[in-house]
PDB file of N, CA and C in Angstrom:
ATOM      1  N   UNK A   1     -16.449 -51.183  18.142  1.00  0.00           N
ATOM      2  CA  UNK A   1     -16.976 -49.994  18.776  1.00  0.00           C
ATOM      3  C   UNK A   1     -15.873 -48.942  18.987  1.00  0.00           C
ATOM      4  N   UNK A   2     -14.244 -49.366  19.058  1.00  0.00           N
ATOM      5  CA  UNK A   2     -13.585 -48.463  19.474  1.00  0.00           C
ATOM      6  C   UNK A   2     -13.283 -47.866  18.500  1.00  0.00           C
ATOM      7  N   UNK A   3     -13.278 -48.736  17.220  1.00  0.00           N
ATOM      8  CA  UNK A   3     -13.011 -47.956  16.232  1.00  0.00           C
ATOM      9  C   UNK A   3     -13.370 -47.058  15.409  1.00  0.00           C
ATOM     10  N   UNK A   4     -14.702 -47.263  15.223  1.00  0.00           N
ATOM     11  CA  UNK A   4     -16.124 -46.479  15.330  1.00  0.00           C
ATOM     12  C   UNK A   4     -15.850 -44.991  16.136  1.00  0.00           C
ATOM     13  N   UNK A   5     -15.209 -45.156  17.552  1.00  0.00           N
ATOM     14  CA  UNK A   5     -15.020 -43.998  17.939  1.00  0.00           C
ATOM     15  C   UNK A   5     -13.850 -43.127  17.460  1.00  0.00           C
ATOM     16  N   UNK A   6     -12.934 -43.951  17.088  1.00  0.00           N
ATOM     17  CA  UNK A   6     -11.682 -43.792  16.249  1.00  0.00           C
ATOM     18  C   UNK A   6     -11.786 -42.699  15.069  1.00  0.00           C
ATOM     19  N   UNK A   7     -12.701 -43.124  14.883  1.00  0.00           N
ATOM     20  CA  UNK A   7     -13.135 -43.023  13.053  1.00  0.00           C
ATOM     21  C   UNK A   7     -13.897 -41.474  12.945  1.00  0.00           C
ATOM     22  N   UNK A   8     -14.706 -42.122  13.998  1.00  0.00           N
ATOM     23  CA  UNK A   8     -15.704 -40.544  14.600  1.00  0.00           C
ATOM     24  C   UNK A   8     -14.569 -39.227  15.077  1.00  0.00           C
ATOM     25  N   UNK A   9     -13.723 -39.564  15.940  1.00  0.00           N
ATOM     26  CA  UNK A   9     -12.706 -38.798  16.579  1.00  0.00           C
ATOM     27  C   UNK A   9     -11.897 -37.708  15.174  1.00  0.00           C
ATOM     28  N   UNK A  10     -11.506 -38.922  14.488  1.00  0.00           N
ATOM     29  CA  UNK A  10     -10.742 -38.365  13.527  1.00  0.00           C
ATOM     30  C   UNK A  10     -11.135 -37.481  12.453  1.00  0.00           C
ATOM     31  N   UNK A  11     -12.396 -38.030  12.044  1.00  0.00           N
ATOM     32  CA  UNK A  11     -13.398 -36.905  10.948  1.00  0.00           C
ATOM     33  C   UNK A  11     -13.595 -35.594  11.811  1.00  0.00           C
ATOM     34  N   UNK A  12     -13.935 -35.675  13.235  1.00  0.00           N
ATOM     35  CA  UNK A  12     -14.177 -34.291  13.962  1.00  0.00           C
ATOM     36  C   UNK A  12     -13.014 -33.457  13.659  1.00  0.00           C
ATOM     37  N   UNK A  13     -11.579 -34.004  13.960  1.00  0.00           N
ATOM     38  CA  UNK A  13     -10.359 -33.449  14.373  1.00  0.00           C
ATOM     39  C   UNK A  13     -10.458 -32.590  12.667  1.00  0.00           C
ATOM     40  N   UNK A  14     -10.399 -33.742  11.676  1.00  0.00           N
ATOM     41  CA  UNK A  14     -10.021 -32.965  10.641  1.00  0.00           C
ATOM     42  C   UNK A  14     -11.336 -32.092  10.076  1.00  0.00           C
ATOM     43  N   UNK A  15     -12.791 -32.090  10.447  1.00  0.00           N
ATOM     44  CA  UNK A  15     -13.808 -30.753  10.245  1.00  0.00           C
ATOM     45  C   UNK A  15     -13.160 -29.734  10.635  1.00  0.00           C
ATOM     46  N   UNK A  16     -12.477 -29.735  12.408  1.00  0.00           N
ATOM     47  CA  UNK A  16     -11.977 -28.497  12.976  1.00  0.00           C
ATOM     48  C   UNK A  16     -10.816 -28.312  12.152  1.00  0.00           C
ATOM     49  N   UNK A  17      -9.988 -28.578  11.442  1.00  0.00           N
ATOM     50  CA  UNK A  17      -8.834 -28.324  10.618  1.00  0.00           C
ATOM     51  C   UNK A  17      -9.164 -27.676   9.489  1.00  0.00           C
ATOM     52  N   UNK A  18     -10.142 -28.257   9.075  1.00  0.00           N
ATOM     53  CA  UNK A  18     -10.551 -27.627   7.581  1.00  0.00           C
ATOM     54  C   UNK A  18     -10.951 -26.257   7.853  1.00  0.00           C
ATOM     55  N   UNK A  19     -12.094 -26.014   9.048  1.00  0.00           N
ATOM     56  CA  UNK A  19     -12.519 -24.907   9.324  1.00  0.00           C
ATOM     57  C   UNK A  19     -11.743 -23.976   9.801  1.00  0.00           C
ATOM     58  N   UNK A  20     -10.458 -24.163  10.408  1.00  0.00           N
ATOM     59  CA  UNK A  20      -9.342 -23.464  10.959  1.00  0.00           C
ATOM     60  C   UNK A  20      -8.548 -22.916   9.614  1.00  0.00           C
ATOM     61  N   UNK A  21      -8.479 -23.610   8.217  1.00  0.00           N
ATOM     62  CA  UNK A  21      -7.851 -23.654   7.639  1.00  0.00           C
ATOM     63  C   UNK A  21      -8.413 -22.727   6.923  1.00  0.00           C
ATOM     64  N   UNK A  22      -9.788 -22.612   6.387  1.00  0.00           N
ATOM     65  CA  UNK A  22     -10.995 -21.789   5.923  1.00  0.00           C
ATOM     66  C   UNK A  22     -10.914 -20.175   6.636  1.00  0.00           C
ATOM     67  N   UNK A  23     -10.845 -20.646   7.867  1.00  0.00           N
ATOM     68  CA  UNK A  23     -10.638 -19.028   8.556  1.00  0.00           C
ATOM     69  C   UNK A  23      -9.589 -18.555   8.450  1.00  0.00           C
ATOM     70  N   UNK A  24      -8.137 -19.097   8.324  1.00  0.00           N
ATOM     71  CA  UNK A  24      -7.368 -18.285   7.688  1.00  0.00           C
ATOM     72  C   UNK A  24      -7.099 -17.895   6.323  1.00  0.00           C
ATOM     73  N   UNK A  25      -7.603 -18.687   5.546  1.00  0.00           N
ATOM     74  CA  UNK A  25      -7.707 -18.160   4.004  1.00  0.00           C
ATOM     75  C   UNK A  25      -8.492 -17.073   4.113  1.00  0.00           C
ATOM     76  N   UNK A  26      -9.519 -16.725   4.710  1.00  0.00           N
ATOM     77  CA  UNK A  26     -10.302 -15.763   4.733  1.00  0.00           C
ATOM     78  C   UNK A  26      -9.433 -14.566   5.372  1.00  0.00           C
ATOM     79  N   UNK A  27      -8.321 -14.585   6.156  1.00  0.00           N
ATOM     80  CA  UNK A  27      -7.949 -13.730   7.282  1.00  0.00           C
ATOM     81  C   UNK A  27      -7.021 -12.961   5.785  1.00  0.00           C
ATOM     82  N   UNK A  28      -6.759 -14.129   5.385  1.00  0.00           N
ATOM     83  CA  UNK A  28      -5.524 -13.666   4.537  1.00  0.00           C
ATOM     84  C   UNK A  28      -5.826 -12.645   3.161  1.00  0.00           C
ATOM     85  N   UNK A  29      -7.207 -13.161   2.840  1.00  0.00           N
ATOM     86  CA  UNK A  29      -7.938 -12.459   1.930  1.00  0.00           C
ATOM     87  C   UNK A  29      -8.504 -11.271   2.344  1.00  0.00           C
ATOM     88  N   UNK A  30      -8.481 -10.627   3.344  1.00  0.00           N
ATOM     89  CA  UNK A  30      -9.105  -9.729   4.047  1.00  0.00           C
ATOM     90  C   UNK A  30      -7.613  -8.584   4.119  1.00  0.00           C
ATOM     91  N   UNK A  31      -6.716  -9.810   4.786  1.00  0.00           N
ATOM     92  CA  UNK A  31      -5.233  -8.799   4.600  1.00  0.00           C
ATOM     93  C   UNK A  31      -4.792  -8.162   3.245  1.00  0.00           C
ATOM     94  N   UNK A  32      -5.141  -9.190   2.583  1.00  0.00           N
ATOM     95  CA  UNK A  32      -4.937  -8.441   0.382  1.00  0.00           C
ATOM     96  C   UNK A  32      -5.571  -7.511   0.629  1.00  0.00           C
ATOM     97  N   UNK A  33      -6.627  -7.769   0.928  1.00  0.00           N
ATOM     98  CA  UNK A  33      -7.795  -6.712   0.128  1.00  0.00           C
ATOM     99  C   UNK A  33      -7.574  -5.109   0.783  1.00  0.00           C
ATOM    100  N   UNK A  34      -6.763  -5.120   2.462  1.00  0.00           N
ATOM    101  CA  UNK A  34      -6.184  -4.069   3.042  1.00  0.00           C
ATOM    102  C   UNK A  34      -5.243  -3.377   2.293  1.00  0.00           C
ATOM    103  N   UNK A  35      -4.074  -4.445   2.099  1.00  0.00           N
ATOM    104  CA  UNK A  35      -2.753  -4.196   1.567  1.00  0.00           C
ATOM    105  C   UNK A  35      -3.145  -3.205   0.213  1.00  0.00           C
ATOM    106  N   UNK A  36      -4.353  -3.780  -0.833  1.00  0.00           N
ATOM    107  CA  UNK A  36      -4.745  -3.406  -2.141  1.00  0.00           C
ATOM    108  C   UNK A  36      -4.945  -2.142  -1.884  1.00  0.00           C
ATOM    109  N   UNK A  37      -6.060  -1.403  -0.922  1.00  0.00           N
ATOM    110  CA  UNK A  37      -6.617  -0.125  -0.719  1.00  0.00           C
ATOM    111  C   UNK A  37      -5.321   0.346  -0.340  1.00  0.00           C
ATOM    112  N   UNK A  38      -4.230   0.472   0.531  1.00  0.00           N
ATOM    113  CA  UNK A  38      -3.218   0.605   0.907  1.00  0.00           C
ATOM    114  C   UNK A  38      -2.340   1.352   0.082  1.00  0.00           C
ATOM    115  N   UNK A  39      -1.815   0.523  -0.801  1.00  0.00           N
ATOM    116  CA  UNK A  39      -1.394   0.281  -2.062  1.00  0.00           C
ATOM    117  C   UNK A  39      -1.772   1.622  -3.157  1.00  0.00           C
ATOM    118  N   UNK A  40      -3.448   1.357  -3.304  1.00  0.00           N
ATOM    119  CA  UNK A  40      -3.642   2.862  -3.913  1.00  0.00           C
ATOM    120  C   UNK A  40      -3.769   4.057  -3.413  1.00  0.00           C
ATOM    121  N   UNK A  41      -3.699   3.688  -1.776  1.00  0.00           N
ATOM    122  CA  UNK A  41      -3.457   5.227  -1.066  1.00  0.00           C
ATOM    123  C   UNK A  41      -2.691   6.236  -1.042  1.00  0.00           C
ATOM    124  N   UNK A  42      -1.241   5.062  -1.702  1.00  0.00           N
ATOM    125  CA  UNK A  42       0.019   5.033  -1.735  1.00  0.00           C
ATOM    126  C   UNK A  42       0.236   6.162  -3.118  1.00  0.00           C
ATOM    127  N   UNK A  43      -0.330   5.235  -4.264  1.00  0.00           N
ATOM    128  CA  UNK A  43      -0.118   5.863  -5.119  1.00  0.00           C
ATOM    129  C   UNK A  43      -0.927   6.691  -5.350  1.00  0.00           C
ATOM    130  N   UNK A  44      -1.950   7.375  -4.972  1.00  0.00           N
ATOM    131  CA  UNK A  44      -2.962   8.688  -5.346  1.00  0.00           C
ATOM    132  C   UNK A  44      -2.106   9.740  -4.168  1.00  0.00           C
ATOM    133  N   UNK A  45      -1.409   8.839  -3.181  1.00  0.00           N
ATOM    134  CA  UNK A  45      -0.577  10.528  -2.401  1.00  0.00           C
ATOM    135  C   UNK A  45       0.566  10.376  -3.539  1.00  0.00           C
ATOM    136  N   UNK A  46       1.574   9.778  -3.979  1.00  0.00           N
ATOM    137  CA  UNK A  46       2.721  10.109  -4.826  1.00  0.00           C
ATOM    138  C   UNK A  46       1.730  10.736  -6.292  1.00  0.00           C
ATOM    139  N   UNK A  47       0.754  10.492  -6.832  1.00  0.00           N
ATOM    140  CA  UNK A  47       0.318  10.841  -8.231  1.00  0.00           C
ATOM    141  C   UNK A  47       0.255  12.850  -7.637  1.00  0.00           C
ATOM    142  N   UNK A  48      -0.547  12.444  -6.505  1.00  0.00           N
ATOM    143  CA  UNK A  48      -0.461  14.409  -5.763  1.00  0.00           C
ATOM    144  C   UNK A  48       0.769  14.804  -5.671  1.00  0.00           C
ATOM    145  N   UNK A  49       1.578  14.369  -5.032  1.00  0.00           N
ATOM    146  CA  UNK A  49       2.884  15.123  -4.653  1.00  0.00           C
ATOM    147  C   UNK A  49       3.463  15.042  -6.478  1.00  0.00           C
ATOM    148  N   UNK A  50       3.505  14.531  -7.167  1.00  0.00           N
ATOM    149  CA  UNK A  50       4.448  14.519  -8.627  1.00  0.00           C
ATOM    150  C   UNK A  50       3.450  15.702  -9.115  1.00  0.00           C
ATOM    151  N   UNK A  51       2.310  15.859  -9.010  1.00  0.00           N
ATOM    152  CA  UNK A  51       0.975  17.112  -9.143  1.00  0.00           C
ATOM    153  C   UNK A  51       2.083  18.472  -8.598  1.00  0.00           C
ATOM    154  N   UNK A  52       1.983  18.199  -7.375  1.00  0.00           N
ATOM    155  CA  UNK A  52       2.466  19.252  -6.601  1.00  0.00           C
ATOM    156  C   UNK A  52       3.942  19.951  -7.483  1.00  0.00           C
ATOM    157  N   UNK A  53       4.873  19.181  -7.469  1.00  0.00           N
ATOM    158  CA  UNK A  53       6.030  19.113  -7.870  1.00  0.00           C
ATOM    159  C   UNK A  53       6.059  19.821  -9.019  1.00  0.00           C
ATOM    160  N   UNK A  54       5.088  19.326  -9.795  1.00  0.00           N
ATOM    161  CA  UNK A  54       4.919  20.249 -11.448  1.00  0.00           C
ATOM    162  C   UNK A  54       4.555  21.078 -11.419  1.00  0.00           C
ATOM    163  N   UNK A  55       3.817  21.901 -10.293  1.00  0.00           N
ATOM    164  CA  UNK A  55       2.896  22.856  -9.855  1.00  0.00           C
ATOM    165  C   UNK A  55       4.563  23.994  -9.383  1.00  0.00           C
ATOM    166  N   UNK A  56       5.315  23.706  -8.847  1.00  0.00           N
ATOM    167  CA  UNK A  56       6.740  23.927  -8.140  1.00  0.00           C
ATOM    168  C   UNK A  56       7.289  24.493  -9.216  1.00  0.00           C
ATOM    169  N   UNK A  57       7.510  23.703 -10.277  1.00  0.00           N
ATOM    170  CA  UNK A  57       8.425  24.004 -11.267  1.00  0.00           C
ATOM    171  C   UNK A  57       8.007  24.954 -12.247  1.00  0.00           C
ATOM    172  N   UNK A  58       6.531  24.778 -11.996  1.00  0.00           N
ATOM    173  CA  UNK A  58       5.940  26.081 -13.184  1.00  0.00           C
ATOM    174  C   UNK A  58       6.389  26.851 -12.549  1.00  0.00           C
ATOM    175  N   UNK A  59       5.925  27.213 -10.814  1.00  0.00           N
ATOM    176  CA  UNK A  59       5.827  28.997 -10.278  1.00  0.00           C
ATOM    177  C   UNK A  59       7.454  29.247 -10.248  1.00  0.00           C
ATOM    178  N   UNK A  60       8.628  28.007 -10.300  1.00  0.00           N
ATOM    179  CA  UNK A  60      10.102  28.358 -10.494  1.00  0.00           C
ATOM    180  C   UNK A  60      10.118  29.210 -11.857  1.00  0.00           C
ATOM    181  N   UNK A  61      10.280  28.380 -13.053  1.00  0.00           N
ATOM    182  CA  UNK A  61      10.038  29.141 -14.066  1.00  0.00           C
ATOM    183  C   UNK A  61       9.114  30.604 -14.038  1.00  0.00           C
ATOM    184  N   UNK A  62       8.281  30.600 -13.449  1.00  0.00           N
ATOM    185  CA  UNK A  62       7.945  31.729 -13.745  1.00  0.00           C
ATOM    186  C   UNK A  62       7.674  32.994 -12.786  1.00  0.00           C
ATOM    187  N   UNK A  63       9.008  32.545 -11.793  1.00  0.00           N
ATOM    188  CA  UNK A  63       9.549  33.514 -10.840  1.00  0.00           C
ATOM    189  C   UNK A  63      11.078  33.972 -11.371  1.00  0.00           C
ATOM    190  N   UNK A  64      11.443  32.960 -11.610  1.00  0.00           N
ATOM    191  CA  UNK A  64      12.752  33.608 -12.493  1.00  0.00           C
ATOM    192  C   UNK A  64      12.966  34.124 -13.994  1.00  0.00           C
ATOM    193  N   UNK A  65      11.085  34.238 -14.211  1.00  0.00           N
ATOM    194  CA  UNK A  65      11.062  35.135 -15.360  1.00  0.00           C
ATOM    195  C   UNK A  65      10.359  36.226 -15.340  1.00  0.00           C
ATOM    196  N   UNK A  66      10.520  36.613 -13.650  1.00  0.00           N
ATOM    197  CA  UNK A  66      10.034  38.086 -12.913  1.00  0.00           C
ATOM    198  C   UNK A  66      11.597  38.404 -12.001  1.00  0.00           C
ATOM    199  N   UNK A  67      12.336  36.961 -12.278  1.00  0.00           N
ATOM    200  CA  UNK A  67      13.637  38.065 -11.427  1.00  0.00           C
ATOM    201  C   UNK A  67      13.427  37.478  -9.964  1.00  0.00           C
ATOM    202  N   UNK A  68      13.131  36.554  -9.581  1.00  0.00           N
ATOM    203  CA  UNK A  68      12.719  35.746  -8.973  1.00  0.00           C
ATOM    204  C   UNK A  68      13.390  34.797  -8.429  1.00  0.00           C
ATOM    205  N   UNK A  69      13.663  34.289  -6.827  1.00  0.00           N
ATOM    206  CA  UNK A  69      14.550  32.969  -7.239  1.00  0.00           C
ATOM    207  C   UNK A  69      13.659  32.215  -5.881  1.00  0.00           C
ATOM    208  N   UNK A  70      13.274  30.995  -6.307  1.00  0.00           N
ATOM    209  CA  UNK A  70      12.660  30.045  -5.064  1.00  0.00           C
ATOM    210  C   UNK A  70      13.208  28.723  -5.308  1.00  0.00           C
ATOM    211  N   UNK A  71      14.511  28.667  -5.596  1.00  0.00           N
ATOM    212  CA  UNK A  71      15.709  27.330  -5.526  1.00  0.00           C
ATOM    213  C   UNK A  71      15.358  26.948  -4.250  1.00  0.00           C
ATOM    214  N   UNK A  72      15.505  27.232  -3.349  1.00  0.00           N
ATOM    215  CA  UNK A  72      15.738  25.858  -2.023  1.00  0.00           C
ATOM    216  C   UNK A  72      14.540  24.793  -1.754  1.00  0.00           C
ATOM    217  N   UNK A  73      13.073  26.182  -2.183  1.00  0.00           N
ATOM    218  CA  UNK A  73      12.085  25.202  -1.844  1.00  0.00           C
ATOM    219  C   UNK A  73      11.821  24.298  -3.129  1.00  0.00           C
ATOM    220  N   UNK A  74      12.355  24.460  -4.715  1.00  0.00           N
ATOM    221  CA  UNK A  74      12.637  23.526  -5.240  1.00  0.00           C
ATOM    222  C   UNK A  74      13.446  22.407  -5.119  1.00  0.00           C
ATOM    223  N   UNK A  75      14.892  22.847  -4.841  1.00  0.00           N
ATOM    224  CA  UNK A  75      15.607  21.831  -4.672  1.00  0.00           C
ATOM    225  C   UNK A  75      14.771  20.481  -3.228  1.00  0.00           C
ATOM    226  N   UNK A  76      13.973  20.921  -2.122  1.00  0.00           N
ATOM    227  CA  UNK A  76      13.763  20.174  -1.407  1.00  0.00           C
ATOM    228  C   UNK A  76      12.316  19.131  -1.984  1.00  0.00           C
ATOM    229  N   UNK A  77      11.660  19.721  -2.863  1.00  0.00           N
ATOM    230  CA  UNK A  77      10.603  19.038  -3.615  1.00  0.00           C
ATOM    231  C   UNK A  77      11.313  18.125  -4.200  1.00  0.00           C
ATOM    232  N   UNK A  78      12.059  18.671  -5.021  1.00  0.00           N
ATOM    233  CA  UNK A  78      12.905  17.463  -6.102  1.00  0.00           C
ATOM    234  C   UNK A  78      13.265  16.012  -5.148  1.00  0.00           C
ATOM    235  N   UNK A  79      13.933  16.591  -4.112  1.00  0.00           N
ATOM    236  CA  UNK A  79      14.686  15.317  -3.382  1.00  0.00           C
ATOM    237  C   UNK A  79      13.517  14.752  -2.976  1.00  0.00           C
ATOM    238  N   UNK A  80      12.155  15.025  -2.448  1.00  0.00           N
ATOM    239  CA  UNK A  80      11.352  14.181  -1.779  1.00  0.00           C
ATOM    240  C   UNK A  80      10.471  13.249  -3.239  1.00  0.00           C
ATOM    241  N   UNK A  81      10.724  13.622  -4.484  1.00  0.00           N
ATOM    242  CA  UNK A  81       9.940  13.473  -5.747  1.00  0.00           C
ATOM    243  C   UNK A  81      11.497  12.611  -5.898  1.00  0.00           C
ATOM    244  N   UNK A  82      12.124  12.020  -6.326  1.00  0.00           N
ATOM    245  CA  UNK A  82      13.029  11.589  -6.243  1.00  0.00           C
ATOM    246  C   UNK A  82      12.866  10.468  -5.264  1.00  0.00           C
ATOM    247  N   UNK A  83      12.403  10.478  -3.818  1.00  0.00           N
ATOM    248  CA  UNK A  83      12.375   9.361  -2.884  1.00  0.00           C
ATOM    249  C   UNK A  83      11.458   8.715  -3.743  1.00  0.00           C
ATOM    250  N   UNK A  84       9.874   9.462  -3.610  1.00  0.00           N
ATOM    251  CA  UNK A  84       8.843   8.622  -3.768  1.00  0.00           C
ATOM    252  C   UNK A  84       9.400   7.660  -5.311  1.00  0.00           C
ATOM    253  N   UNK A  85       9.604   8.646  -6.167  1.00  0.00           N
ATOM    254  CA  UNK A  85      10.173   7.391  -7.730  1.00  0.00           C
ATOM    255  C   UNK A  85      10.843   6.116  -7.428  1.00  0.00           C
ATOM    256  N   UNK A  86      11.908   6.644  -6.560  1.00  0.00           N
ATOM    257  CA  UNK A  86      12.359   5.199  -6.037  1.00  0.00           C
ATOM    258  C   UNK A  86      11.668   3.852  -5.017  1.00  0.00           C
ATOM    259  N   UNK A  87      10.774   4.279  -4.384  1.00  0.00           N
ATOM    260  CA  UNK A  87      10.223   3.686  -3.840  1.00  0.00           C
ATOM    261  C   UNK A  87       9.139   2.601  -4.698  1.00  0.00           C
TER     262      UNK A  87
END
């Protein structure tokens, strides 16, 4: 009989394990699936800003082919287009 309860005890312990174990696979799959959207949030703002950047370099070029000069606010695009690449 005690063992019986033994036996009983131990199948419970390890249901609650499995199911503990189940809910974090799930927790963890839920965290991917964050990280994933994340991830392309990431890259549709850098795909805009490298947008932007090319957008920069046309109106450069074609301010200094009116005599034109907008260097600083290029040079500060470049360096932030430059972070994101490295990143």
């Amino acid at each position: 009989m005690v063992m019986n309860s033994m036996i009983h005890s131990f199948l419970k312990q390890s249901e609650l394990q499995s199911a503990r174990v189940q809910a974090t696979e799930a927790k963890a799959r839920a965290f991917e699936a964050k990280a994933q959207v994340a991830k392309s949030k990431v890259t549709e703002f850098q795909t805009r800003l490298l947008k932007a950047v090319d957008c920069t370099r046309k109106w450069e070029v074609e301010a200094k082919s009116r005599g034109e000069h907008i260097d600083g606010m290029v040079k500060e695009v470049d360096e932030k287009k430059l972070f994101l690449l490295s990143v």
